[in-house]
Amino acid sequence: MLSIPHDIITAKDFGKNFKWGVAIAAAQNEGATDVDGKGKSIWDSFTKNGSKIKGAAKLTTACDFYHRYKDDLLLVKALGFSLFRFSISWARILPDGTGKINKEGINFYHRVIDECLKLGLIPYVTLYHWDLPQELENKGGWTNYFINKWFSRFVTICAEAYGSKVKHWIILNEPFGFTTLGYMLGKHAPGKKGLGNFLPAIHHAALAQAEGGRIIRRLVEQAHIGTTFSCSQVIPYSDKKEDLAAANRIDILMNRLFIEPALGKGYPVDDSFKFLEKLQLHNKTWKYTERLHFDFDFIGLQYYFPVVVKHNSYIPIIQATEVKATVRKMPVTAMGWEINADSFYRTIKKIWLYGGVKEILITENGAAFKDELKNGIIDDRARINYFNQHLQAMLKAKKEGVNIKGYFAWTLMDNFEWSEGYHPRFGLVHVDLKTQLRTIKNSGYWWRDFLQ
Ligand code: GAL
């Protein structure tokens, strides 16, 4: 085992009340997609014929967390984390999304939660991490107004089943991510495209986010409730007026679209960005503003990279294009994402300065690199540097008064990275997908030492 010195900071610099965790998600880790009564999710369907996913990757086995959760939770413990974030697969609990409850699905998460508690790990449960039951997608999924009824029932069942043991709840994982990639660009499940899908999906996700919060508040005593947003600093390519305007449009979409309604400010409708006004049609005279608002106990900020954008009149609606980090010759991860910790710092400050945010948890941050397993060792210094730099950025924001209470590394082990398949490896633990053998990477040991 290798010990890597932490020359600059240690976990103690964050104070003894700061909490450290690691995050995973059901579809990316569990496998066992048709075991014990689980219904199909949109990701099971989307990966079925292999054409939409790199390497034709399937979810059937993934990291087999469904069967190996005990060992995996021991790893979480061994690495020194005290929080464990995971999501509940809706189709495991309700195979067709609405009807009959699947007891075996309910029991699986009881086992995971009980094991966490036995090991002294605090469970953070995400209610929706992108794996909608296929049966609900057949009825329009997030574009159907009834999704709010369906989701409310699912949340109610989870709150009633686990509420006495689980106090920390995350309603949605990155609504911008799943509505844009899944209902506008067609790159993620369910593969839908266009504004006709995107706009209703936005509205229904924003409603579900707030309503989910209200249900947990009502049913779970002493609940600590949050929801997560993907956040990126949006940097204009130049000082030209048109690039500044393009950056503003992308900022509205990527950073403001969901947090502002959640904070009670309504949708970020801006004169320079007319198409979002269509959301007001659903929303005449802002009668929904109140329903989109929920008094979240914490905001889960997820940060990976900044984006640089410039004006491009050939691109419909947004009239902007990203100037990729590789083109700008910036350091990147294996995803081609720019490594920029300063941008993480600025993003945290920006979210804090909104006002109305009581507490920030970094619910995801991490990086994929081309790891090499040599003689049983993965010397992933690039990942260690990534964490080191980003933790420093977070500490700076904390010292300047931002109420950040905790941090979750993404992710425990190499897993299914959505349309990128299994190729990008984000884990602190390497997974041999043929044998399911786990090998702690040096970044995992780095965390263990850091948290000691
Ligand atoms: C997030 C997502 C995670 C994970 C991560 C790395 O957007 O919530 O599930 O895939 O990105 O790409």
Short mmCIF file of C-alpha atoms and ligand atoms in Angstrom, two decimals:
data_model
loop_
_atom_site.label_atom_id
_atom_site.label_comp_id
_atom_site.label_asym_id
_atom_site.label_seq_id
_atom_site.Cartn_x
_atom_site.Cartn_y
_atom_site.Cartn_z
CA MET A 1 0.00 0.00 0.00
CA LEU A 2 1.24 3.39 -0.88
CA SER A 3 1.12 6.48 1.24
CA ILE A 4 1.09 9.75 -0.60
CA PRO A 5 1.92 12.85 1.42
CA HIS A 6 -0.66 15.61 1.56
CA ASP A 7 1.66 18.53 1.38
CA ILE A 8 -1.01 21.16 1.39
CA ILE A 9 -4.21 20.34 3.21
CA THR A 10 -5.74 17.65 5.36
CA ALA A 11 -9.32 16.85 6.20
CA LYS A 12 -8.76 18.54 9.57
CA ASP A 13 -8.43 21.91 7.83
CA PHE A 14 -12.15 21.66 7.05
CA GLY A 15 -13.08 21.32 10.71
CA LYS A 16 -14.32 18.30 12.59
CA ASN A 17 -17.95 18.80 11.61
CA PHE A 18 -17.23 18.65 7.90
CA LYS A 19 -18.52 15.39 6.42
CA TRP A 20 -16.89 13.30 3.70
CA GLY A 21 -18.59 10.78 1.50
CA VAL A 22 -18.57 8.90 -1.72
CA ALA A 23 -21.43 8.64 -4.24
CA ILE A 24 -22.80 6.01 -6.60
CA ALA A 25 -26.07 5.57 -8.54
CA ALA A 26 -28.34 2.57 -9.07
CA ALA A 27 -28.24 2.26 -12.86
CA GLN A 28 -24.50 2.76 -12.98
CA ASN A 29 -23.60 0.19 -10.33
CA GLU A 30 -26.27 -2.30 -9.39
CA GLY A 31 -26.54 -4.63 -12.37
CA ALA A 32 -29.16 -7.34 -11.66
CA THR A 33 -31.45 -5.51 -14.05
CA ASP A 34 -34.06 -8.25 -14.28
CA VAL A 35 -33.57 -9.93 -10.96
CA ASP A 36 -36.07 -10.23 -8.08
CA GLY A 37 -38.96 -8.60 -9.87
CA LYS A 38 -37.26 -5.41 -11.07
CA GLY A 39 -39.02 -3.71 -13.98
CA LYS A 40 -37.24 -2.24 -16.99
CA SER A 41 -35.85 1.25 -16.80
CA ILE A 42 -35.31 3.61 -19.73
CA TRP A 43 -31.60 2.86 -19.47
CA ASP A 44 -32.22 -0.89 -19.82
CA SER A 45 -34.08 -0.14 -23.05
CA PHE A 46 -31.66 2.50 -24.30
CA THR A 47 -28.70 0.14 -23.94
CA LYS A 48 -30.54 -2.84 -25.39
CA ASN A 49 -29.40 -2.90 -29.00
CA GLY A 50 -26.01 -1.35 -28.33
CA SER A 51 -26.14 1.31 -31.01
CA LYS A 52 -26.41 4.32 -28.72
CA ILE A 53 -23.73 3.48 -26.20
CA LYS A 54 -19.97 3.32 -26.67
CA GLY A 55 -18.78 -0.26 -26.80
CA ALA A 56 -22.42 -1.41 -26.87
CA ALA A 57 -22.22 -1.50 -23.08
CA LYS A 58 -25.10 -2.99 -21.10
CA LEU A 59 -26.29 -2.50 -17.53
CA THR A 60 -27.05 -6.16 -16.96
CA THR A 61 -24.16 -6.71 -14.58
CA ALA A 62 -22.47 -3.29 -14.20
CA CYS A 63 -20.42 -3.58 -10.97
CA ASP A 64 -22.87 -6.08 -9.51
CA PHE A 65 -23.44 -3.84 -6.49
CA TYR A 66 -26.79 -5.61 -6.08
CA HIS A 67 -24.97 -8.74 -4.93
CA ARG A 68 -21.72 -7.24 -3.67
CA TYR A 69 -23.02 -4.29 -1.68
CA LYS A 70 -21.66 -5.64 1.59
CA ASP A 71 -18.11 -5.82 0.31
CA ASP A 72 -18.45 -2.47 -1.43
CA LEU A 73 -19.68 -0.78 1.73
CA LEU A 74 -16.69 -2.27 3.55
CA LEU A 75 -14.53 -0.53 0.97
CA VAL A 76 -16.29 2.78 1.63
CA LYS A 77 -15.55 2.29 5.30
CA ALA A 78 -11.96 1.22 4.70
CA LEU A 79 -11.30 4.36 2.67
CA GLY A 80 -12.42 6.39 5.66
CA PHE A 81 -15.63 7.98 4.36
CA SER A 82 -18.53 8.51 6.72
CA LEU A 83 -21.34 9.26 4.21
CA PHE A 84 -22.59 7.02 1.45
CA ARG A 85 -24.74 8.43 -1.32
CA PHE A 86 -26.69 5.99 -3.51
CA SER A 87 -29.90 6.11 -5.49
CA ILE A 88 -33.03 4.02 -5.46
CA SER A 89 -34.07 2.38 -8.70
CA TRP A 90 -37.71 3.35 -9.20
CA ALA A 91 -38.34 0.25 -11.35
CA ARG A 92 -37.02 -2.02 -8.59
CA ILE A 93 -39.61 -0.61 -6.18
CA LEU A 94 -42.45 -0.22 -8.70
CA PRO A 95 -41.71 -2.43 -11.73
CA ASP A 96 -44.23 -0.61 -13.92
CA GLY A 97 -43.70 2.74 -12.26
CA THR A 98 -47.06 3.11 -10.59
CA GLY A 99 -48.82 -0.14 -9.76
CA LYS A 100 -47.80 -2.96 -7.52
CA ILE A 101 -44.95 -2.58 -5.04
CA ASN A 102 -42.12 -5.08 -5.44
CA LYS A 103 -41.29 -6.31 -1.93
CA GLU A 104 -37.93 -7.67 -3.01
CA GLY A 105 -36.93 -4.26 -4.30
CA ILE A 106 -37.98 -2.62 -1.04
CA ASN A 107 -35.98 -5.24 0.87
CA PHE A 108 -32.84 -4.73 -1.17
CA TYR A 109 -32.55 -1.08 -0.11
CA HIS A 110 -33.36 -2.05 3.47
CA ARG A 111 -30.36 -4.35 3.35
CA VAL A 112 -28.13 -1.61 1.92
CA ILE A 113 -29.33 0.93 4.49
CA ASP A 114 -28.99 -1.54 7.38
CA GLU A 115 -25.48 -2.41 6.29
CA CYS A 116 -24.55 1.29 6.13
CA LEU A 117 -25.89 1.84 9.62
CA LYS A 118 -24.12 -1.25 10.93
CA LEU A 119 -20.82 0.09 9.58
CA GLY A 120 -21.47 3.60 10.89
CA LEU A 121 -21.97 5.06 7.40
CA ILE A 122 -24.69 7.69 7.04
CA PRO A 123 -26.93 6.96 4.03
CA TYR A 124 -27.79 9.80 1.63
CA VAL A 125 -30.55 8.58 -0.63
CA THR A 126 -31.13 10.01 -4.11
CA LEU A 127 -34.70 9.43 -5.25
CA TYR A 128 -34.14 9.93 -8.95
CA HIS A 129 -30.82 9.35 -10.66
CA TRP A 130 -32.07 9.11 -14.25
CA ASP A 131 -33.50 5.58 -14.42
CA LEU A 132 -37.19 6.13 -15.09
CA PRO A 133 -39.32 2.97 -15.36
CA GLN A 134 -39.79 2.18 -19.05
CA GLU A 135 -43.54 1.72 -18.56
CA LEU A 136 -43.79 5.38 -17.58
CA GLU A 137 -41.70 6.44 -20.55
CA ASN A 138 -44.18 4.57 -22.73
CA LYS A 139 -46.72 7.08 -21.46
CA GLY A 140 -44.48 10.07 -22.23
CA GLY A 141 -42.13 9.98 -19.24
CA TRP A 142 -41.06 13.40 -18.05
CA THR A 143 -43.08 15.06 -20.81
CA ASN A 144 -46.35 13.82 -19.29
CA TYR A 145 -47.96 16.01 -16.63
CA PHE A 146 -48.89 12.85 -14.71
CA ILE A 147 -45.23 12.22 -13.97
CA ASN A 148 -45.80 14.38 -10.92
CA LYS A 149 -48.42 12.01 -9.59
CA TRP A 150 -46.28 8.97 -10.40
CA PHE A 151 -43.19 10.47 -8.81
CA SER A 152 -45.13 11.55 -5.71
CA ARG A 153 -46.30 8.01 -5.16
CA PHE A 154 -42.78 6.64 -5.55
CA VAL A 155 -41.40 9.22 -3.11
CA THR A 156 -44.18 8.46 -0.63
CA ILE A 157 -43.42 4.72 -0.76
CA CYS A 158 -39.69 5.35 -0.19
CA ALA A 159 -40.32 7.80 2.64
CA GLU A 160 -42.67 5.37 4.37
CA ALA A 161 -40.34 2.42 3.89
CA TYR A 162 -37.03 4.01 4.86
CA GLY A 163 -37.87 7.27 6.64
CA SER A 164 -37.25 5.92 10.12
CA LYS A 165 -33.68 5.00 9.17
CA VAL A 166 -32.75 7.50 6.44
CA LYS A 167 -32.72 11.19 7.32
CA HIS A 168 -30.79 12.61 4.36
CA TRP A 169 -32.70 12.79 1.10
CA ILE A 170 -31.79 14.08 -2.35
CA ILE A 171 -34.82 14.51 -4.58
CA LEU A 172 -33.35 14.73 -8.10
CA ASN A 173 -29.94 14.20 -9.57
CA GLU A 174 -29.10 16.99 -12.00
CA PRO A 175 -32.45 17.82 -13.64
CA PHE A 176 -30.63 19.86 -16.29
CA GLY A 177 -28.60 16.76 -17.18
CA PHE A 178 -31.46 14.35 -17.70
CA THR A 179 -33.85 16.79 -19.37
CA THR A 180 -31.24 18.12 -21.80
CA LEU A 181 -29.45 14.91 -22.66
CA GLY A 182 -32.56 12.73 -22.56
CA TYR A 183 -35.34 15.00 -23.88
CA MET A 184 -33.59 17.64 -26.02
CA LEU A 185 -30.41 16.17 -27.49
CA GLY A 186 -31.37 12.50 -27.50
CA LYS A 187 -27.96 11.41 -26.26
CA HIS A 188 -29.19 9.78 -23.09
CA ALA A 189 -32.24 7.66 -22.37
CA PRO A 190 -34.99 7.90 -23.48
CA GLY A 191 -33.33 9.46 -26.55
CA LYS A 192 -35.94 12.13 -27.25
CA LYS A 193 -35.22 15.38 -29.02
CA GLY A 194 -36.58 18.85 -29.53
CA LEU A 195 -38.24 21.67 -27.64
CA GLY A 196 -41.61 19.93 -27.72
CA ASN A 197 -40.13 17.34 -25.34
CA PHE A 198 -37.61 19.53 -23.55
CA LEU A 199 -39.93 22.28 -22.30
CA PRO A 200 -42.54 20.05 -20.66
CA ALA A 201 -39.76 17.83 -19.24
CA ILE A 202 -38.17 20.90 -17.63
CA HIS A 203 -41.42 22.01 -16.10
CA HIS A 204 -42.40 18.60 -14.77
CA ALA A 205 -38.94 17.96 -13.34
CA ALA A 206 -38.97 21.34 -11.60
CA LEU A 207 -42.39 20.57 -10.13
CA ALA A 208 -41.35 17.06 -9.07
CA GLN A 209 -38.27 18.43 -7.38
CA ALA A 210 -40.27 20.74 -5.11
CA GLU A 211 -43.15 18.32 -4.56
CA GLY A 212 -40.71 15.52 -3.64
CA GLY A 213 -39.23 17.84 -1.01
CA ARG A 214 -42.66 18.55 0.43
CA ILE A 215 -43.51 14.85 0.65
CA ILE A 216 -40.31 13.99 2.50
CA ARG A 217 -40.82 16.94 4.85
CA ARG A 218 -44.31 15.69 5.66
CA LEU A 219 -43.45 12.03 6.11
CA VAL A 220 -39.93 11.92 7.53
CA GLU A 221 -39.23 13.33 10.95
CA GLN A 222 -36.08 15.42 11.17
CA ALA A 223 -35.35 15.03 7.49
CA HIS A 224 -32.44 16.85 5.91
CA ILE A 225 -33.60 17.47 2.35
CA GLY A 226 -31.71 18.56 -0.73
CA THR A 227 -31.61 18.24 -4.47
CA THR A 228 -28.62 18.41 -6.80
CA PHE A 229 -27.60 20.67 -9.65
CA SER A 230 -24.84 20.26 -12.17
CA CYS A 231 -22.97 23.57 -12.18
CA SER A 232 -20.31 24.90 -14.53
CA GLN A 233 -18.67 28.27 -14.67
CA VAL A 234 -19.59 29.63 -18.10
CA ILE A 235 -16.74 31.70 -19.51
CA PRO A 236 -17.20 33.93 -22.57
CA TYR A 237 -14.61 33.24 -25.26
CA SER A 238 -13.89 36.95 -25.68
CA ASP A 239 -15.04 40.33 -24.41
CA LYS A 240 -17.08 40.87 -27.56
CA LYS A 241 -20.68 41.76 -26.83
CA GLU A 242 -22.01 38.79 -28.75
CA ASP A 243 -19.80 36.30 -26.89
CA LEU A 244 -20.85 37.79 -23.56
CA ALA A 245 -24.49 37.41 -24.58
CA ALA A 246 -23.89 33.81 -25.72
CA ALA A 247 -22.26 33.01 -22.35
CA ASN A 248 -25.23 34.53 -20.56
CA ARG A 249 -27.64 32.28 -22.47
CA ILE A 250 -25.68 29.16 -21.65
CA ASP A 251 -25.38 30.22 -18.02
CA ILE A 252 -29.17 30.56 -17.84
CA LEU A 253 -29.58 27.03 -19.16
CA MET A 254 -26.77 25.23 -17.37
CA ASN A 255 -26.78 26.96 -14.02
CA ARG A 256 -29.99 28.87 -13.44
CA LEU A 257 -32.81 26.93 -15.03
CA PHE A 258 -33.58 24.65 -12.08
CA ILE A 259 -32.11 26.31 -9.03
CA GLU A 260 -34.03 29.55 -9.47
CA PRO A 261 -37.50 28.00 -9.45
CA ALA A 262 -36.40 25.82 -6.51
CA LEU A 263 -35.39 28.96 -4.60
CA GLY A 264 -38.74 30.59 -5.31
CA LYS A 265 -37.55 32.95 -8.03
CA GLY A 266 -39.46 31.33 -10.89
CA TYR A 267 -37.83 30.40 -14.19
CA PRO A 268 -34.92 32.58 -15.34
CA VAL A 269 -36.76 34.14 -18.24
CA ASP A 270 -34.51 36.68 -19.87
CA ASP A 271 -35.18 39.14 -22.66
CA SER A 272 -32.20 37.85 -24.56
CA PHE A 273 -33.45 34.30 -24.48
CA LYS A 274 -37.00 34.20 -25.70
CA PHE A 275 -37.58 30.48 -25.99
CA LEU A 276 -37.75 29.97 -22.24
CA GLU A 277 -40.75 32.28 -22.20
CA LYS A 278 -42.64 29.27 -23.48
CA LEU A 279 -42.29 27.87 -19.98
CA GLN A 280 -44.51 30.71 -18.93
CA LEU A 281 -47.25 29.32 -21.12
CA HIS A 282 -47.40 26.41 -18.76
CA ASN A 283 -47.18 28.92 -16.14
CA LYS A 284 -49.35 31.92 -17.02
CA THR A 285 -48.93 34.82 -14.63
CA TRP A 286 -46.46 32.70 -12.70
CA LYS A 287 -49.12 30.75 -10.93
CA TYR A 288 -46.65 27.90 -10.55
CA THR A 289 -43.87 29.92 -9.00
CA GLU A 290 -44.97 28.89 -5.55
CA ARG A 291 -45.30 25.20 -6.40
CA LEU A 292 -41.82 25.15 -7.93
CA HIS A 293 -40.39 26.48 -4.70
CA PHE A 294 -39.30 24.34 -1.76
CA ASP A 295 -37.32 25.33 1.26
CA PHE A 296 -34.44 22.89 0.75
CA ASP A 297 -32.17 22.30 3.74
CA PHE A 298 -29.22 21.97 1.42
CA ILE A 299 -28.31 22.41 -2.20
CA GLY A 300 -26.23 19.63 -3.72
CA LEU A 301 -23.69 21.21 -6.03
CA GLN A 302 -22.06 18.90 -8.57
CA TYR A 303 -19.04 20.22 -10.36
CA TYR A 304 -16.79 18.74 -13.01
CA PHE A 305 -15.60 21.42 -15.48
CA PRO A 306 -16.07 24.97 -16.78
CA VAL A 307 -17.33 25.73 -20.28
CA VAL A 308 -16.07 28.41 -22.64
CA VAL A 309 -18.63 29.58 -25.18
CA LYS A 310 -18.80 31.87 -28.16
CA HIS A 311 -21.56 33.24 -30.31
CA ASN A 312 -22.59 31.08 -33.26
CA SER A 313 -25.64 32.14 -35.22
CA TYR A 314 -25.84 28.78 -37.02
CA ILE A 315 -26.85 26.97 -33.84
CA PRO A 316 -30.61 27.13 -33.37
CA ILE A 317 -32.07 28.54 -30.17
CA ILE A 318 -28.91 28.95 -28.11
CA GLN A 319 -26.84 30.57 -30.87
CA ALA A 320 -23.69 29.54 -29.09
CA THR A 321 -21.02 26.88 -29.33
CA GLU A 322 -18.59 25.52 -26.84
CA VAL A 323 -14.91 26.09 -27.52
CA LYS A 324 -13.60 22.77 -26.31
CA ALA A 325 -10.81 22.62 -23.76
CA THR A 326 -8.71 20.52 -26.12
CA VAL A 327 -8.91 23.26 -28.76
CA ARG A 328 -7.83 25.78 -26.14
CA LYS A 329 -5.01 23.41 -25.15
CA MET A 330 -6.10 23.23 -21.55
CA PRO A 331 -5.40 20.23 -19.29
CA VAL A 332 -8.25 17.75 -19.59
CA THR A 333 -9.56 14.51 -18.07
CA ALA A 334 -10.23 11.37 -20.10
CA MET A 335 -13.69 12.82 -20.84
CA GLY A 336 -12.04 15.84 -22.49
CA TRP A 337 -13.30 18.00 -19.62
CA GLU A 338 -11.14 20.94 -18.62
CA ILE A 339 -9.42 20.59 -15.26
CA ASN A 340 -9.97 23.92 -13.55
CA ALA A 341 -10.25 24.10 -9.77
CA ASP A 342 -10.50 27.88 -9.73
CA SER A 343 -13.70 27.52 -11.66
CA PHE A 344 -14.98 25.17 -8.93
CA TYR A 345 -14.25 27.87 -6.36
CA ARG A 346 -16.10 30.48 -8.43
CA THR A 347 -19.05 28.18 -8.96
CA ILE A 348 -19.40 27.55 -5.23
CA LYS A 349 -19.25 31.28 -4.52
CA LYS A 350 -21.81 32.03 -7.20
CA ILE A 351 -24.34 29.54 -5.86
CA TRP A 352 -23.80 30.83 -2.34
CA LEU A 353 -24.28 34.44 -3.39
CA TYR A 354 -27.78 33.67 -4.65
CA GLY A 355 -29.04 34.06 -1.15
CA GLY A 356 -31.68 31.63 0.10
CA VAL A 357 -29.23 28.70 -0.04
CA LYS A 358 -28.89 27.53 3.55
CA GLU A 359 -26.19 24.96 3.14
CA ILE A 360 -24.13 23.56 0.29
CA LEU A 361 -23.03 19.98 -0.03
CA ILE A 362 -20.76 19.05 -2.89
CA THR A 363 -22.70 15.96 -3.90
CA GLU A 364 -20.38 15.01 -6.79
CA ASN A 365 -16.89 15.94 -7.93
CA GLY A 366 -14.27 13.73 -9.52
CA ALA A 367 -12.52 12.80 -12.73
CA ALA A 368 -11.97 10.01 -15.22
CA PHE A 369 -8.43 9.22 -16.30
CA LYS A 370 -6.82 6.49 -18.32
CA ASP A 371 -5.81 4.30 -15.41
CA GLU A 372 -3.26 1.58 -15.89
CA LEU A 373 -3.27 -1.48 -13.73
CA LYS A 374 0.34 -2.60 -13.37
CA ASN A 375 1.33 -5.36 -10.98
CA GLY A 376 -1.85 -4.87 -9.03
CA ILE A 377 -1.26 -1.13 -8.58
CA ILE A 378 -2.98 1.84 -10.16
CA ASP A 379 -0.84 4.88 -9.72
CA ASP A 380 -3.46 7.47 -10.66
CA ARG A 381 -1.59 10.63 -9.74
CA ALA A 382 -3.63 12.73 -12.12
CA ARG A 383 -6.76 11.89 -10.12
CA ILE A 384 -4.99 12.62 -6.83
CA ASN A 385 -3.94 16.01 -8.20
CA TYR A 386 -7.47 16.66 -9.36
CA PHE A 387 -8.87 16.01 -5.88
CA ASN A 388 -6.06 17.92 -4.20
CA GLN A 389 -6.67 21.03 -6.31
CA HIS A 390 -10.44 20.88 -6.02
CA LEU A 391 -10.37 20.38 -2.26
CA GLN A 392 -8.14 23.42 -1.96
CA ALA A 393 -10.61 25.44 -4.02
CA MET A 394 -13.44 24.25 -1.78
CA LEU A 395 -11.47 25.13 1.35
CA LYS A 396 -10.89 28.62 0.03
CA ALA A 397 -14.63 29.12 -0.49
CA LYS A 398 -15.37 27.68 2.94
CA LYS A 399 -12.86 29.99 4.61
CA GLU A 400 -14.51 32.92 2.88
CA GLY A 401 -17.74 32.12 4.66
CA VAL A 402 -19.64 29.75 2.36
CA ASN A 403 -21.62 27.29 4.47
CA ILE A 404 -20.30 24.09 2.86
CA LYS A 405 -20.94 21.15 5.11
CA GLY A 406 -19.72 18.15 3.17
CA TYR A 407 -18.21 16.66 0.05
CA PHE A 408 -18.87 13.45 -1.90
CA ALA A 409 -16.25 12.12 -4.29
CA TRP A 410 -17.58 10.72 -7.53
CA THR A 411 -17.30 7.77 -7.42
CA LEU A 412 -16.58 4.70 -5.33
CA MET A 413 -15.70 2.39 -8.20
CA ASP A 414 -15.43 2.38 -11.97
CA ASN A 415 -18.94 2.06 -13.29
CA PHE A 416 -21.31 2.56 -16.22
CA GLU A 417 -20.76 6.10 -17.48
CA TRP A 418 -24.05 6.50 -19.36
CA SER A 419 -23.62 6.89 -23.14
CA GLU A 420 -19.84 6.57 -22.73
CA GLY A 421 -20.22 2.99 -21.52
CA TYR A 422 -17.57 1.51 -19.24
CA HIS A 423 -14.62 3.16 -20.89
CA PRO A 424 -14.21 6.25 -18.71
CA ARG A 425 -13.09 5.24 -15.26
CA PHE A 426 -14.06 7.61 -12.46
CA GLY A 427 -13.63 5.27 -9.49
CA LEU A 428 -11.38 5.37 -6.46
CA VAL A 429 -11.53 1.61 -6.83
CA HIS A 430 -10.73 -0.16 -10.08
CA VAL A 431 -13.22 -2.78 -11.24
CA ASP A 432 -12.23 -5.61 -13.54
CA LEU A 433 -15.49 -5.95 -15.42
CA LYS A 434 -14.86 -9.59 -16.34
CA THR A 435 -14.05 -10.88 -12.87
CA GLN A 436 -15.59 -8.09 -10.75
CA LEU A 437 -12.31 -7.94 -8.86
CA ARG A 438 -11.92 -4.66 -7.01
CA THR A 439 -8.50 -3.00 -6.66
CA ILE A 440 -8.12 0.15 -4.62
CA LYS A 441 -6.37 2.79 -6.72
CA ASN A 442 -3.71 4.99 -5.21
CA SER A 443 -6.29 7.78 -5.18
CA GLY A 444 -8.36 5.56 -2.87
CA TYR A 445 -5.38 5.18 -0.53
CA TRP A 446 -4.82 8.91 -0.84
CA TRP A 447 -8.35 9.49 0.45
CA ARG A 448 -7.83 7.03 3.27
CA ASP A 449 -4.71 8.92 4.38
CA PHE A 450 -6.37 12.28 3.86
CA LEU A 451 -9.32 11.34 6.04
CA GLN A 452 -7.29 9.78 8.83
C1 GAL B 1 -22.88 13.37 -13.30
C2 GAL B 1 -23.84 12.23 -13.00
C3 GAL B 1 -23.14 10.99 -12.55
C4 GAL B 1 -21.84 10.69 -13.27
C5 GAL B 1 -20.99 11.94 -13.39
C6 GAL B 1 -19.71 11.77 -14.19
O1 GAL B 1 -23.47 14.28 -14.14
O2 GAL B 1 -24.72 12.61 -11.99
O3 GAL B 1 -24.04 9.94 -12.63
O4 GAL B 1 -22.03 10.03 -14.43
O5 GAL B 1 -21.73 12.98 -13.96
O6 GAL B 1 -19.92 11.97 -15.53
#
